[in-house]
Tab-separated table of C-alpha atoms and ligand atoms in Angstrom:
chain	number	residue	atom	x	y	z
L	1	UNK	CA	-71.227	-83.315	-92.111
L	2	UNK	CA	-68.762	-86.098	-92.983
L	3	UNK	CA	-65.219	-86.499	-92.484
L	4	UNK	CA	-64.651	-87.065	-96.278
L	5	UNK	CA	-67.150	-84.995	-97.735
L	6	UNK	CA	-68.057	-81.598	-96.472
L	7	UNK	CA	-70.336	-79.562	-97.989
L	8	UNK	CA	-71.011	-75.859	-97.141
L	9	UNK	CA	-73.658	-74.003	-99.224
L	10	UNK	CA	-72.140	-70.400	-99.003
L	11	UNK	CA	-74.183	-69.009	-102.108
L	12	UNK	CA	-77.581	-70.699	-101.300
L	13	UNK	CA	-77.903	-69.305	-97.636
L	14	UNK	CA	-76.574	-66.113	-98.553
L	15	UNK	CA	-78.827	-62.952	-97.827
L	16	UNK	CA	-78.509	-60.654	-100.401
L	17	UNK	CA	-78.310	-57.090	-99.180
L	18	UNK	CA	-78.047	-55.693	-102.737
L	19	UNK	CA	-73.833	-54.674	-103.283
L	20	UNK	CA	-73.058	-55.635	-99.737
L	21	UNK	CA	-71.902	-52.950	-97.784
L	22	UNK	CA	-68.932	-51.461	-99.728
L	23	UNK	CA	-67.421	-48.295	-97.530
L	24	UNK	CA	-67.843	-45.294	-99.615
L	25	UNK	CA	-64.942	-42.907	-98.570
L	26	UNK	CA	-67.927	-40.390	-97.398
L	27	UNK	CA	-69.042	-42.807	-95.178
L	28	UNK	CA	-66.043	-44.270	-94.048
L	29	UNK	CA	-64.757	-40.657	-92.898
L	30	UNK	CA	-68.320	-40.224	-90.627
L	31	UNK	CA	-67.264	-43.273	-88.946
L	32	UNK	CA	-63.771	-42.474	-88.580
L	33	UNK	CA	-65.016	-38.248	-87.167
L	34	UNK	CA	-67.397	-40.430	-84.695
L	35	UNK	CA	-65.462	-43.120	-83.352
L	36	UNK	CA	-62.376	-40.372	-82.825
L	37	UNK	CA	-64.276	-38.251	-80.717
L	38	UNK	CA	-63.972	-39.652	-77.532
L	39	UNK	CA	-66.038	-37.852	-75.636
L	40	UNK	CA	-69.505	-38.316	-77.755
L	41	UNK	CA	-69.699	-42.010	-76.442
L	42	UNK	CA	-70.920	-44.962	-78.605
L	43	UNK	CA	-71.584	-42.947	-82.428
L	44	UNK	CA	-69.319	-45.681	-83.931
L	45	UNK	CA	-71.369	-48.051	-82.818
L	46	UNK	CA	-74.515	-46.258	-84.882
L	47	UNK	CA	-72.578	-47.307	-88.122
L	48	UNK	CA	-71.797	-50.752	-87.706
L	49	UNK	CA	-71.866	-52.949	-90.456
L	50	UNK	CA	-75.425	-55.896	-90.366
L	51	UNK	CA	-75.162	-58.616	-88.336
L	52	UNK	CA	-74.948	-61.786	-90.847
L	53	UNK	CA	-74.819	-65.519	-90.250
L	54	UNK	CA	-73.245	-67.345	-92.854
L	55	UNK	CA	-72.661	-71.510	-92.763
L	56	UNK	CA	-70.770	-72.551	-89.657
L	57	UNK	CA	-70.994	-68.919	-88.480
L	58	UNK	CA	-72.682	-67.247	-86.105
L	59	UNK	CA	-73.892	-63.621	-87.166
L	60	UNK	CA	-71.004	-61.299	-87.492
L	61	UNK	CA	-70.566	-58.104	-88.904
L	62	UNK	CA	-70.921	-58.338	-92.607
L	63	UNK	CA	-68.457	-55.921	-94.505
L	64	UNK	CA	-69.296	-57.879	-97.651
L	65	UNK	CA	-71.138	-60.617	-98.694
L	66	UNK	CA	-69.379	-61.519	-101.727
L	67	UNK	CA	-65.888	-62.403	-100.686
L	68	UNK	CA	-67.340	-62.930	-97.672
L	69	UNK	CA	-65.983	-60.435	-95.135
L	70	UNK	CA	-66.705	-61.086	-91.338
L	71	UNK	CA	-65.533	-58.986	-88.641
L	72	UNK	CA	-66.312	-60.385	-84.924
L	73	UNK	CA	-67.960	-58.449	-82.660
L	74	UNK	CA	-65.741	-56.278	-79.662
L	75	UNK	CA	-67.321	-58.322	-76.734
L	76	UNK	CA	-65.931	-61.925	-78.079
L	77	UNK	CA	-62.361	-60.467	-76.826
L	78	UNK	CA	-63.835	-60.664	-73.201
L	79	UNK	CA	-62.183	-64.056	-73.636
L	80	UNK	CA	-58.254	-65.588	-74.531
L	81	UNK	CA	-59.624	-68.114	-77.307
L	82	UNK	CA	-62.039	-67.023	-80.118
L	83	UNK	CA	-64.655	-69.598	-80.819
L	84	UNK	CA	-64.653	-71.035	-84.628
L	85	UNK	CA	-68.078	-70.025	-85.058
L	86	UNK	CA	-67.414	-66.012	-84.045
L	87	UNK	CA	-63.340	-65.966	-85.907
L	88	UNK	CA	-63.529	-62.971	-87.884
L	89	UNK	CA	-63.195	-64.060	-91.901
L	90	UNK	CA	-61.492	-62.570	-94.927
L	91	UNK	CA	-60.989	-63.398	-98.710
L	92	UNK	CA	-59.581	-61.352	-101.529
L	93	UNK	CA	-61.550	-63.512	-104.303
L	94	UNK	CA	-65.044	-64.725	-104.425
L	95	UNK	CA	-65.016	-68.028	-106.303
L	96	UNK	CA	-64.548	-70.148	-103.266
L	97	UNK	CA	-65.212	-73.736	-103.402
L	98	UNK	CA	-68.452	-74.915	-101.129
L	99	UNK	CA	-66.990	-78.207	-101.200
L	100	UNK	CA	-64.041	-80.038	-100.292
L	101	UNK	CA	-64.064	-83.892	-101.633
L	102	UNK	CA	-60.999	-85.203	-99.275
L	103	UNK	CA	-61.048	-87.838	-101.696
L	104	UNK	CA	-59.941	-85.849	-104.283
L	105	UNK	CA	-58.120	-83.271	-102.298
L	106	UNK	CA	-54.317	-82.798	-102.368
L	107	UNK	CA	-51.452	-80.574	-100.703
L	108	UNK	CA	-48.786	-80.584	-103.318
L	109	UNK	CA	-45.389	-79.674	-102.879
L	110	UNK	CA	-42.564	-79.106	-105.934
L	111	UNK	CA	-40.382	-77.559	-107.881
L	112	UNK	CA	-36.899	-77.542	-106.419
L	113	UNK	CA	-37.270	-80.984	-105.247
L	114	UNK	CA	-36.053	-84.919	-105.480
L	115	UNK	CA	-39.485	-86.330	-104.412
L	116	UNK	CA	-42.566	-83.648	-104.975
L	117	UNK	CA	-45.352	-84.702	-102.935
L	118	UNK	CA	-49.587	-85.199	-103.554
L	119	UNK	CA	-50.381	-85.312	-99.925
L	120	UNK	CA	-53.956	-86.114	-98.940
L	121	UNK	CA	-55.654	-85.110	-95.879
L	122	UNK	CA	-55.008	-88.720	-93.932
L	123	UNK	CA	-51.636	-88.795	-95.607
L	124	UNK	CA	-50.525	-85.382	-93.850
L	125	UNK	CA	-52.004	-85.935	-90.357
L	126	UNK	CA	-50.087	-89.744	-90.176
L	127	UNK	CA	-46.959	-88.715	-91.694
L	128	UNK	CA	-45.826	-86.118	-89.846
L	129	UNK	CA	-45.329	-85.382	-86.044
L	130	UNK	CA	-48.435	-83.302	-84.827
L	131	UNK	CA	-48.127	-79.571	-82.767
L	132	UNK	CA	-50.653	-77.501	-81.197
L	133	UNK	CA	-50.351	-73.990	-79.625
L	134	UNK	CA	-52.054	-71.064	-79.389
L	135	UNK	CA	-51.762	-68.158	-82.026
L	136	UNK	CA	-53.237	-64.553	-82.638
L	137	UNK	CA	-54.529	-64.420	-86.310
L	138	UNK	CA	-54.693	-60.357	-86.848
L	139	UNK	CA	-55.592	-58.756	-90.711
L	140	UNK	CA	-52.980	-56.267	-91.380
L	141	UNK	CA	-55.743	-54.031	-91.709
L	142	UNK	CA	-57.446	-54.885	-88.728
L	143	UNK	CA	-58.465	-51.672	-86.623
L	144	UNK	CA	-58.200	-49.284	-90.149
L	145	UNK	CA	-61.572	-47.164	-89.613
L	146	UNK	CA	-59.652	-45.933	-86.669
L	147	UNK	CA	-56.988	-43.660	-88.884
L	148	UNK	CA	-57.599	-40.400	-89.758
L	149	UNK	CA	-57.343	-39.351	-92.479
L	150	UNK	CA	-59.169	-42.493	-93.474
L	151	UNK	CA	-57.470	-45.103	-96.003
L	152	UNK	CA	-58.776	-46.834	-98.560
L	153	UNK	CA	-60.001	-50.783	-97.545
L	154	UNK	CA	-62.277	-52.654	-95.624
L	155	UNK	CA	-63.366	-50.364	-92.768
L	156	UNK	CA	-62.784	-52.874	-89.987
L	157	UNK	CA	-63.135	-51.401	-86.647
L	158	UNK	CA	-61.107	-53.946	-83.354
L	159	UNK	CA	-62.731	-57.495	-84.807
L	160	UNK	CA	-60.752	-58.786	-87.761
L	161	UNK	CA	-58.671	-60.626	-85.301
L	162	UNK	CA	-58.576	-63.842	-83.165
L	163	UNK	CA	-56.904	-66.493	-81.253
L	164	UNK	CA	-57.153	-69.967	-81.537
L	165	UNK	CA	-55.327	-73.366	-80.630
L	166	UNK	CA	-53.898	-74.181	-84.116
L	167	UNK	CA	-53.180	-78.290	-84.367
L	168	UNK	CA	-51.150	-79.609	-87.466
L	169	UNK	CA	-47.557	-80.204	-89.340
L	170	UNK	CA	-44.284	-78.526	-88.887
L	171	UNK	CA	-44.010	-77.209	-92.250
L	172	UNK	CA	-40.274	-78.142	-92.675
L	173	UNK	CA	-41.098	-81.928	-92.279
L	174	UNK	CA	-43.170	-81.771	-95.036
L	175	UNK	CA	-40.779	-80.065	-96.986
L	176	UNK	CA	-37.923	-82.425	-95.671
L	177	UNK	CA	-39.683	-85.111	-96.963
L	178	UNK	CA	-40.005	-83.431	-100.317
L	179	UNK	CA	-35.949	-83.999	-99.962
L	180	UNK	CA	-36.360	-79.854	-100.769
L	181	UNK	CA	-33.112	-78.981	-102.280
L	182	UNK	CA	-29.862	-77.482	-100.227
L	183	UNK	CA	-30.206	-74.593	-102.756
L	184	UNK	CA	-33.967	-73.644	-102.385
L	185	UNK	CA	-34.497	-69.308	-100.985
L	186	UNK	CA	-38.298	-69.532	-101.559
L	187	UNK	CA	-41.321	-70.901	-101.053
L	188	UNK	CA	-44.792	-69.949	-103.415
L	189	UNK	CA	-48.018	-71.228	-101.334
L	190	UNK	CA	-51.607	-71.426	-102.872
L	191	UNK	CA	-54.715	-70.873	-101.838
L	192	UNK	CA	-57.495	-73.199	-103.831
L	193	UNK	CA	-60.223	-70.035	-104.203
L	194	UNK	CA	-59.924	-68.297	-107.390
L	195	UNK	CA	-60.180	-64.746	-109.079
L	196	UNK	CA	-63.794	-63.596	-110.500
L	197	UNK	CA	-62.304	-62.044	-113.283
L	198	UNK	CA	-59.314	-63.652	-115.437
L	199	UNK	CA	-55.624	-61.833	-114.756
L	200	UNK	CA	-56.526	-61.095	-111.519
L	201	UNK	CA	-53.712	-62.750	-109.205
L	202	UNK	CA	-54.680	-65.761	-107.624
L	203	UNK	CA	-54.022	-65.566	-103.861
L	204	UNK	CA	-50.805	-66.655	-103.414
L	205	UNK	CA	-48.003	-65.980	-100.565
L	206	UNK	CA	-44.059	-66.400	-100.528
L	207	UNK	CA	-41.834	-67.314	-97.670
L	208	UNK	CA	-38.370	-66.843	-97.539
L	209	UNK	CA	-35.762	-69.200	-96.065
L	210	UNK	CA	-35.487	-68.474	-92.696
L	211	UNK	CA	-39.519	-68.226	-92.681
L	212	UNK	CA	-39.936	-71.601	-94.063
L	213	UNK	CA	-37.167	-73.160	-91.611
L	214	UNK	CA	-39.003	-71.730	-88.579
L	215	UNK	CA	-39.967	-74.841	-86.524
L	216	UNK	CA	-43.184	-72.661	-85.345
L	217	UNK	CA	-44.945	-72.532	-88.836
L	218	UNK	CA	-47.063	-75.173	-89.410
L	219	UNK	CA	-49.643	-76.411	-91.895
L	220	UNK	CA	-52.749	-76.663	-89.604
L	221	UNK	CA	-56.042	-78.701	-89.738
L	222	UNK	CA	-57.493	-78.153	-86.629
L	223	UNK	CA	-58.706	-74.902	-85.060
L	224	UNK	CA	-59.800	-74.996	-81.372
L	225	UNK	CA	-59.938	-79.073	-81.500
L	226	UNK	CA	-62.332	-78.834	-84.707
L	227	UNK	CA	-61.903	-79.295	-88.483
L	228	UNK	CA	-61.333	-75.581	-89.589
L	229	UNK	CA	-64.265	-73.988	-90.341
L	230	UNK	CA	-64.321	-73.594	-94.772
L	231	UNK	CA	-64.639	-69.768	-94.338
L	232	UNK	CA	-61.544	-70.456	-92.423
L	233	UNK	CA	-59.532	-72.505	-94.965
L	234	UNK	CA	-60.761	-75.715	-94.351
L	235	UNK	CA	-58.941	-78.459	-94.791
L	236	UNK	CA	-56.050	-76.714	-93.725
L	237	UNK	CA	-54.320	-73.219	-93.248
L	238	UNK	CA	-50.392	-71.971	-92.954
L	239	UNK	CA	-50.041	-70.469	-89.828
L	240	UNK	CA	-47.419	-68.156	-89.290
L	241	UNK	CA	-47.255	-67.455	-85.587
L	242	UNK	CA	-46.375	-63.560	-84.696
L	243	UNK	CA	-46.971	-62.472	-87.825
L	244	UNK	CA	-49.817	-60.585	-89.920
L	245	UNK	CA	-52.480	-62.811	-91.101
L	246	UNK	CA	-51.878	-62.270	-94.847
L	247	UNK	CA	-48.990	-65.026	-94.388
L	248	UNK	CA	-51.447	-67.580	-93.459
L	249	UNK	CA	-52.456	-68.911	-96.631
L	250	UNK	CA	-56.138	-70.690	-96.413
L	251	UNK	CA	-57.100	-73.495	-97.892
L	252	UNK	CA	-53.495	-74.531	-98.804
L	253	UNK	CA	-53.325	-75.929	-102.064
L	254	UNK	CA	-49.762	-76.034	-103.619
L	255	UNK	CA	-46.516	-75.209	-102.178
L	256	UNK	CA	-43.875	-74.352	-104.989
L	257	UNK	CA	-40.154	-74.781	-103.789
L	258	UNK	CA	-37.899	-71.434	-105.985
L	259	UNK	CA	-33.952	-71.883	-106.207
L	260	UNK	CA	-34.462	-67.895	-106.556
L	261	UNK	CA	-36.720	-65.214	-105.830
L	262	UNK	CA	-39.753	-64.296	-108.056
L	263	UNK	CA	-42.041	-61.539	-107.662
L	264	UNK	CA	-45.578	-62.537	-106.034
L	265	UNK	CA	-48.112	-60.438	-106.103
L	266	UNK	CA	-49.618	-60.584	-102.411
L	267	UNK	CA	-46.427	-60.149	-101.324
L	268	UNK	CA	-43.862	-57.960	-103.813
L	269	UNK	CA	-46.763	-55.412	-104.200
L	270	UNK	CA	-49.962	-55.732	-101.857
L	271	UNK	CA	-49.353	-55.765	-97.912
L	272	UNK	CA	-46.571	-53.780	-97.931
L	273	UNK	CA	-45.497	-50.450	-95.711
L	274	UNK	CA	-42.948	-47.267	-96.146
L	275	UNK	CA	-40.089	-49.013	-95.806
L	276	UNK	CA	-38.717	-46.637	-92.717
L	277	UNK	CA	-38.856	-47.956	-88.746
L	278	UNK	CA	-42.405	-47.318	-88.324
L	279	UNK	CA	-43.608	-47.920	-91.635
L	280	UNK	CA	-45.064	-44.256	-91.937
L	281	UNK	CA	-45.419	-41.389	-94.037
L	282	UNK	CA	-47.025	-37.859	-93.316
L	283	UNK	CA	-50.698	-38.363	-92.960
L	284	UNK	CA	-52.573	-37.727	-96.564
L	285	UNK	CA	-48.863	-38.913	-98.351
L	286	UNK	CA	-49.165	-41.238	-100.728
L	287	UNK	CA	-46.889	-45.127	-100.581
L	288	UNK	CA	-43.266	-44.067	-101.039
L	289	UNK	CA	-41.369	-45.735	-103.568
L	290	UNK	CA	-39.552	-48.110	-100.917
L	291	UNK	CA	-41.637	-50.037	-98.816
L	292	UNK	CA	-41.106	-53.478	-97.440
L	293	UNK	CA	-43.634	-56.564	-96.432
L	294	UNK	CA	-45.864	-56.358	-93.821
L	295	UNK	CA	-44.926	-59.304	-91.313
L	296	UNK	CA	-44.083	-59.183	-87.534
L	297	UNK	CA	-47.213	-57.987	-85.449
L	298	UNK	CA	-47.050	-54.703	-83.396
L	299	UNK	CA	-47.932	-54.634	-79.735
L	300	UNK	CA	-51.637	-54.034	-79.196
L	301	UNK	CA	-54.280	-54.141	-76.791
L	302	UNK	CA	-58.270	-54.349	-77.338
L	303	UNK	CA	-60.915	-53.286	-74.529
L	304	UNK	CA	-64.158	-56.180	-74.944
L	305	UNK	CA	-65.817	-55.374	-72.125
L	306	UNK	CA	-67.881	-53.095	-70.599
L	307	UNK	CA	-70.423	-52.711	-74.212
L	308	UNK	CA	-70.689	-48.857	-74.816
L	309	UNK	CA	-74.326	-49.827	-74.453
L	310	UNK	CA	-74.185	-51.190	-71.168
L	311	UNK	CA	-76.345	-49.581	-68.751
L	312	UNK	CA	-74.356	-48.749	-65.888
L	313	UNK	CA	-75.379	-46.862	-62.696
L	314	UNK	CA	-73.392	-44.872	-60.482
L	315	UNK	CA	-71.792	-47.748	-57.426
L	316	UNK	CA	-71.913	-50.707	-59.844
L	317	UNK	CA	-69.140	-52.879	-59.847
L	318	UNK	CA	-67.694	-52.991	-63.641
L	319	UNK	CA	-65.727	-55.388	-64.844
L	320	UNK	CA	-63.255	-53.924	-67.881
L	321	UNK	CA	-61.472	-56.950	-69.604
L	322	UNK	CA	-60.256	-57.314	-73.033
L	323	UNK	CA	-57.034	-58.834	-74.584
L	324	UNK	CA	-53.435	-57.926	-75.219
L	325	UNK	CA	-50.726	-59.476	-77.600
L	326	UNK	CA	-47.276	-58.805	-79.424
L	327	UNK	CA	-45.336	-60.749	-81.953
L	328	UNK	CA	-44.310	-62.970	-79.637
L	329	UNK	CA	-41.565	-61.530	-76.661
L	330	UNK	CA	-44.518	-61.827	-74.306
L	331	UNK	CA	-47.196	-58.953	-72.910
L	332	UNK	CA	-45.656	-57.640	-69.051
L	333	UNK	CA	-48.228	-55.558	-68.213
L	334	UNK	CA	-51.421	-54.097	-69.011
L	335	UNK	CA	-52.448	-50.444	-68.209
L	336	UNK	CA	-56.029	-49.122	-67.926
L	337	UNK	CA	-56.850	-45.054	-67.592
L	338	UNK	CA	-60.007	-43.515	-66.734
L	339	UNK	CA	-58.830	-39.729	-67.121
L	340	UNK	CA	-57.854	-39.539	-70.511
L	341	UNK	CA	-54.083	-41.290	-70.092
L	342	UNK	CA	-53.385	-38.605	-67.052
L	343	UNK	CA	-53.178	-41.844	-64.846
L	344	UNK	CA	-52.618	-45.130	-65.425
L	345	UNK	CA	-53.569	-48.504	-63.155
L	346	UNK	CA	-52.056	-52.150	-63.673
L	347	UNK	CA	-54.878	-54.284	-64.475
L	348	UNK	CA	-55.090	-58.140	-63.784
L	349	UNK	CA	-53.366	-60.300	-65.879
L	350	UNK	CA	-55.043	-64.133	-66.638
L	351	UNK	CA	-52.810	-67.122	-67.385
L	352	UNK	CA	-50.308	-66.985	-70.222
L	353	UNK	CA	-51.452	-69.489	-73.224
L	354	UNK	CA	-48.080	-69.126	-74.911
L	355	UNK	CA	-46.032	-66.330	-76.616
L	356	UNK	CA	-48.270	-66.097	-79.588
L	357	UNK	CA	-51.301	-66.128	-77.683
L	358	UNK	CA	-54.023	-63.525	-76.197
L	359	UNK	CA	-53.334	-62.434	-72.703
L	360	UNK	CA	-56.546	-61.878	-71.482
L	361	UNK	CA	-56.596	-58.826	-68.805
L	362	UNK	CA	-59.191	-57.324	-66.744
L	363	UNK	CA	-60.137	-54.558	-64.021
L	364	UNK	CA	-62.487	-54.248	-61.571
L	365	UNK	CA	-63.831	-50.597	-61.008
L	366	UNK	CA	-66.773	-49.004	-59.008
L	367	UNK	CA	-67.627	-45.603	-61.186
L	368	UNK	CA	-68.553	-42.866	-58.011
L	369	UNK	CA	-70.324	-40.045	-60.406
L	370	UNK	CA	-72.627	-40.061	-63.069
L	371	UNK	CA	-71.219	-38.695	-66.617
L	372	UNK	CA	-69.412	-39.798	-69.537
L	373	UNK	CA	-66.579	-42.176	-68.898
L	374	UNK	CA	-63.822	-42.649	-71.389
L	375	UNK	CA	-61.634	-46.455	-70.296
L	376	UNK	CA	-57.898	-46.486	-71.772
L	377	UNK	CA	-56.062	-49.584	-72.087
L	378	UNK	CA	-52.255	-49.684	-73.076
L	379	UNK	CA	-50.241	-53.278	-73.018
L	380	UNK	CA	-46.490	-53.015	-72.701
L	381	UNK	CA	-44.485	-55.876	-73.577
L	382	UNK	CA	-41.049	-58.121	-72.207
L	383	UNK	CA	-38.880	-55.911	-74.218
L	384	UNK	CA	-40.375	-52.901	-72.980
L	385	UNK	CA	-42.296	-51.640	-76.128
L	386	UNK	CA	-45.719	-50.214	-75.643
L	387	UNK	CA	-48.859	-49.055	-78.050
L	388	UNK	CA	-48.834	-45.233	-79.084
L	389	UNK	CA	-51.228	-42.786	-77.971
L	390	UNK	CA	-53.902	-42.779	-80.785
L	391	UNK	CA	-53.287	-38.812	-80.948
L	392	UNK	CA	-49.293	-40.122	-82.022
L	393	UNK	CA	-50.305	-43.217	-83.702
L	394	UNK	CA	-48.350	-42.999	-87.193
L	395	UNK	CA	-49.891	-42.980	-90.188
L	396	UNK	CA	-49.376	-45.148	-93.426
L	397	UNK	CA	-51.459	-45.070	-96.882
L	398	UNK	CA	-52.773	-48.837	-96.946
L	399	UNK	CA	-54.259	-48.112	-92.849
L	400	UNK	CA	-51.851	-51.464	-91.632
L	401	UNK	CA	-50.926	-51.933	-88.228
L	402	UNK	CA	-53.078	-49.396	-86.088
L	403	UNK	CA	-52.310	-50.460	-82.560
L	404	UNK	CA	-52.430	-47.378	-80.359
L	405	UNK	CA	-54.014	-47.753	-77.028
L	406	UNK	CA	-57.611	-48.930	-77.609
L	407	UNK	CA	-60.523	-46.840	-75.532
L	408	UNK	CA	-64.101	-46.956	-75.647
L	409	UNK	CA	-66.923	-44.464	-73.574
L	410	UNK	CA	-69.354	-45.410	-71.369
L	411	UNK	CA	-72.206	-43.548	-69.486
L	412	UNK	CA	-72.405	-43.781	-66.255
L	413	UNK	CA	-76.202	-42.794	-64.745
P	1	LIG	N1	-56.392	-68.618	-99.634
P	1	LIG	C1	-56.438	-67.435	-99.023
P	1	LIG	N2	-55.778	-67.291	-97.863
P	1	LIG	C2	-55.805	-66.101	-97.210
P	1	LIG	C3	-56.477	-64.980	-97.757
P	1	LIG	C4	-57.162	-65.156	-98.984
P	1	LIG	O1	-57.787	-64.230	-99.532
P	1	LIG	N3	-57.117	-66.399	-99.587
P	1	LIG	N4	-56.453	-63.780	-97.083
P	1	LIG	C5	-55.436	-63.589	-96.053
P	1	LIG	C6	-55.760	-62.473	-95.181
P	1	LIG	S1	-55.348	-60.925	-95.732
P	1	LIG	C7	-56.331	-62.652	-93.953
P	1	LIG	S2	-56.653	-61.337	-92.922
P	1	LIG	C8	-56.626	-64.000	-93.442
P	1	LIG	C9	-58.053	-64.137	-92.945
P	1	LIG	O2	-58.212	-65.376	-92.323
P	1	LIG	P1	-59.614	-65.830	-91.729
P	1	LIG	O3	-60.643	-65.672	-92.790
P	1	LIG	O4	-59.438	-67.236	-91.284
P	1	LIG	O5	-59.889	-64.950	-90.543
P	1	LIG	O6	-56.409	-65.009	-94.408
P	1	LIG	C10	-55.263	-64.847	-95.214
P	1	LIG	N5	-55.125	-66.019	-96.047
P	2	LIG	MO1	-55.898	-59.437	-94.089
C-alpha cells in the first residue's frame, strides 16, 4: 500500500451473510433477558454477532456488513491502547469510498472566511504544529443491548469503544489560517461517504465556538503511529477528546465556517438525550420534546478479563483486568466485587496515559469454592462521580450512555 494511493477493496472481500445481522427487537430482548441475569453465566455470549474480517481488520463482531459495523471483542480491553486492526468501526451510510487518491484529496475549509483553504494531505501535516495524546473513542450507543427495556439500534454489547494515540493538527490553526472571521459561532464538518438513497442526510457534525477553540481537538492522521485505518476515516478524523464519538467526524472532508447557527441533522435531531441532568425518562417513555446533544462522556468501567469461557479451577490464581475512563477529570480508583456489590476491593491501577485515556486496572484473586462467580467492577473518578448500579442505571429511548458498573460470571470448577 502506497503513501499516495491506497486502495482498500471493502466490497470485493466482503462475505455476504445474506441482510447482515440486523437485531430484530425479538431477538434483541433474548439477549438483553440473558445477559441481565447474572447468575446464568455466559448466555450473552451464545448470541454474539459472527466473527468477520474485513480489509485492515482483524475478525470482529459483525453487526452489519453493509455500513460496515464492527464491534471489538471484550478481551482487547485487557489492554490501555486498542490496536488499529481490532478498533471497533461504525458508519451511518454505505457508499464509502475504497480509495483515497492523496493526489486528488483535499480538506477544505470556508464560508465565513478571508482565505478558505484546499489543504492536501502533505500540505496539513507541514503546515501546522503536530500533537499526539491518547483518547477514548466511545459510540454513544456503545453498551445499548445492556438496557432493559431494550431500545431501538445497533445491539452493541462493551466493544464499540477504544483508545488510541491520536497524532495530527490543532484544529484552530487550521482555522486561524483560514483568517476565520471574529464573528464565526459554528462550524459544519463533512464526512466524504455518502447516503445510499438521495435526501438522506449526509453525515455531517457541528461544533460550536467554544468546541472549535478547544486547543485539544485536533484533525488527526495518525492512529497508534499508523495511517488511520479507511474503516477508520482514513486520511484523517476530528477527534474530540472526552466526548462521544459521534463528534469525531471520519474521513474529514469539508469544514464550513457559520456566522450563525443552522440546524444539522446529526446533531439538531439524531444523538440527542431528555434534556434533564441524567438525560432520562421513565423506562418504555418515549424522547421528550426537550432534549439536548449528546457530548461529554460518562464515567465507565469495562471488565476484559477473565473470558466467561475460561476454564477456571478452584486455587487458580485469576487475573481480573479491564479498563476505566471519564470525560477527562481523571479515574481515582477502581472497585471490584465478588458478592454481588455487598463488598467492594481497590484493584490495581496501571500508569496514567493522559486524562482522555484508558486506565487500565487489574486484580489478582484465588477463587476458594467451586460455583458460579459473578466479578463487579465500579471506577470512581477525581471529582468523586462513580458508575450506577445497573439495577439504577437510568433509562433513555435512543439506549446512549449505559455506564453502570460492568460484571461478567464465571464458573469456577
Ligand atoms: N464520516 C463519518 N464519521 C463518523 C460517522 C459516520 O457515519 N461517518 N459515525 C460517527 C459515529 S456515531 C461513531 S461511533 C464513530 C465510529 O468511529 P470508528 O469507526 O473509527 O470506530 O465515527 C463517527 N464519525
Ligand atoms: Mo456512534
Amino acid at each position: 500500500m502506497t503513501d499516495m494511493r491506497r486502495r482498500v477493496f471493502i466490497k470485493s472481500s466482503l462475505v455476504s451473510l445474506g441482510a447482515g445481522i440486523i437485531c430484530t427487537p425479538a431477538w434483541s430482548q433474548k439477549i438483553n433477558m440473558l445477559s441481565r441475569s447474572m447468575e446464568q453465566g455466559s448466555a450473552s455470549e451464545a448470541f454474539q454477532p459472527p466473527m468477520m474480517a474485513f480489509p485492515e481488520k482483524k475478525p470482529l463482531w459483525m453487526h452489519s456488513d453493509s455500513p460496515p459495523l464492527l464491534e471489538t471483542p471484550r478481551e482487547a480491553f485487557a489492554n490501555a491502547v486498542t490496536p488499529n486492526d481490532e478498533f471497533f468501526v461504525r458508519w451511518h451510510h454505505a457508499v464509502i469510498p475504497d480509495t483515497i487518491d492523496l493526489k486528488t484529496y483535499r480538506l477544505s475549509v470556508s464560508g465565513n472566511v478571508d482565505t478558505p483553504l484546499e489543504l492536501s494531505l502533505a500540505e496539513l501535516k507541514s503546515r501546522f504544529e503536530a500533537v499526539e495524546f491518547y483518547a477514548v473513542k466511545q459510540c454513544g450507543g456503545n453498551s445499548r443491548s445492556s438496557f432493559s427495556p431494550v431500545t431501538s439500534g445497533i445491539q452493541w454489547h462493551h466493544g464499540a469503544m477504544g483508545c488510541a494515540l491520536w497524532k495530527g493538527v490543532r484544529l484552530r490553526d487550521v482555522l486561524a489560517a483560514a483568517k476565520i472571521k471574529p464573528n464565526s459561532e459554528f462550524l459544519k464538518l463533512n464526512g466524504l461517504e455518502r447516503p445510499i438513497l438521495p435526501g438522506t442526510p449526509p453525515f455531517m457534525r457541528k461544533l460550536d465556538k467554544d468546541e472549535f477553540n478547544r486547543e485539544d481537538v485536533i484533525i488527526a492522521y495518525q492512529m497508534n503511529g499508523e495511517d488511520l485505518p479507511l474503516l477508520n476515516g482514513y486520511p484523517l478524523v476530528l477527534i474530540v477528546p472526552g466526548y462521544f464519538a459521534d463528534n469525531w467526524v471520519k474521513m474529514l472532508e469539508r469544514i464550513d465556517v457559520l456566522d450563525k447557527d443552522e440546524p444539522v441533522f446529526y446533531t439538531d435531531k439524531a444523538y440527542r438525550l431528555p434534556a434533564n441532568p441524567f438525560g432520562s425518562v421513565a423506562p418504555g417513555d418515549p424522547m421528550p420534546k426537550d432534549t439536548r446533544a449528546l457530548k461529554a462522556l460518562n464515567i465507565k468501567s469495562v471488565i476484559a478479563t477473565p473470558s466467561e469461557k475460561a476454564v477456571i479451577h478452584r486455587g487458580d490464581q485469576v487475573e481480573m483486568a479491564g479498563v476505566a475512563f471519564d470525560a477527562g477529570y481523571g479515574i481515582k480508583e477502581v472497585l471490584v466485587s465478588m458478592d454481588h456489590g455487598k463488598s467492594w476491593t481497590s484493584a490495581t491501577l496501571d500508569k496514567d496515559l493522559g486524562r482522555y485515556a484508558f486506565r487500565r486496572w487489574s486484580y489478582t484473586f484465588t477463587p476458594s469454592k467451586s460455583g458460579i462467580l459473578t466479578l463487579m467492577s465500579r471506577a470512581i473518578n477525581r471529582l468523586g462521580e462513580t458508575q450506577p448500579l445497573p439495577a439504577n442505571m437510568e433509562w433513555n429511548p435512543s439506549g446512549y450512555a449505559w455506564n453502570a458498573a460492568d460484571h461478567l460470571t464465571i464458573k469456577v470448577l
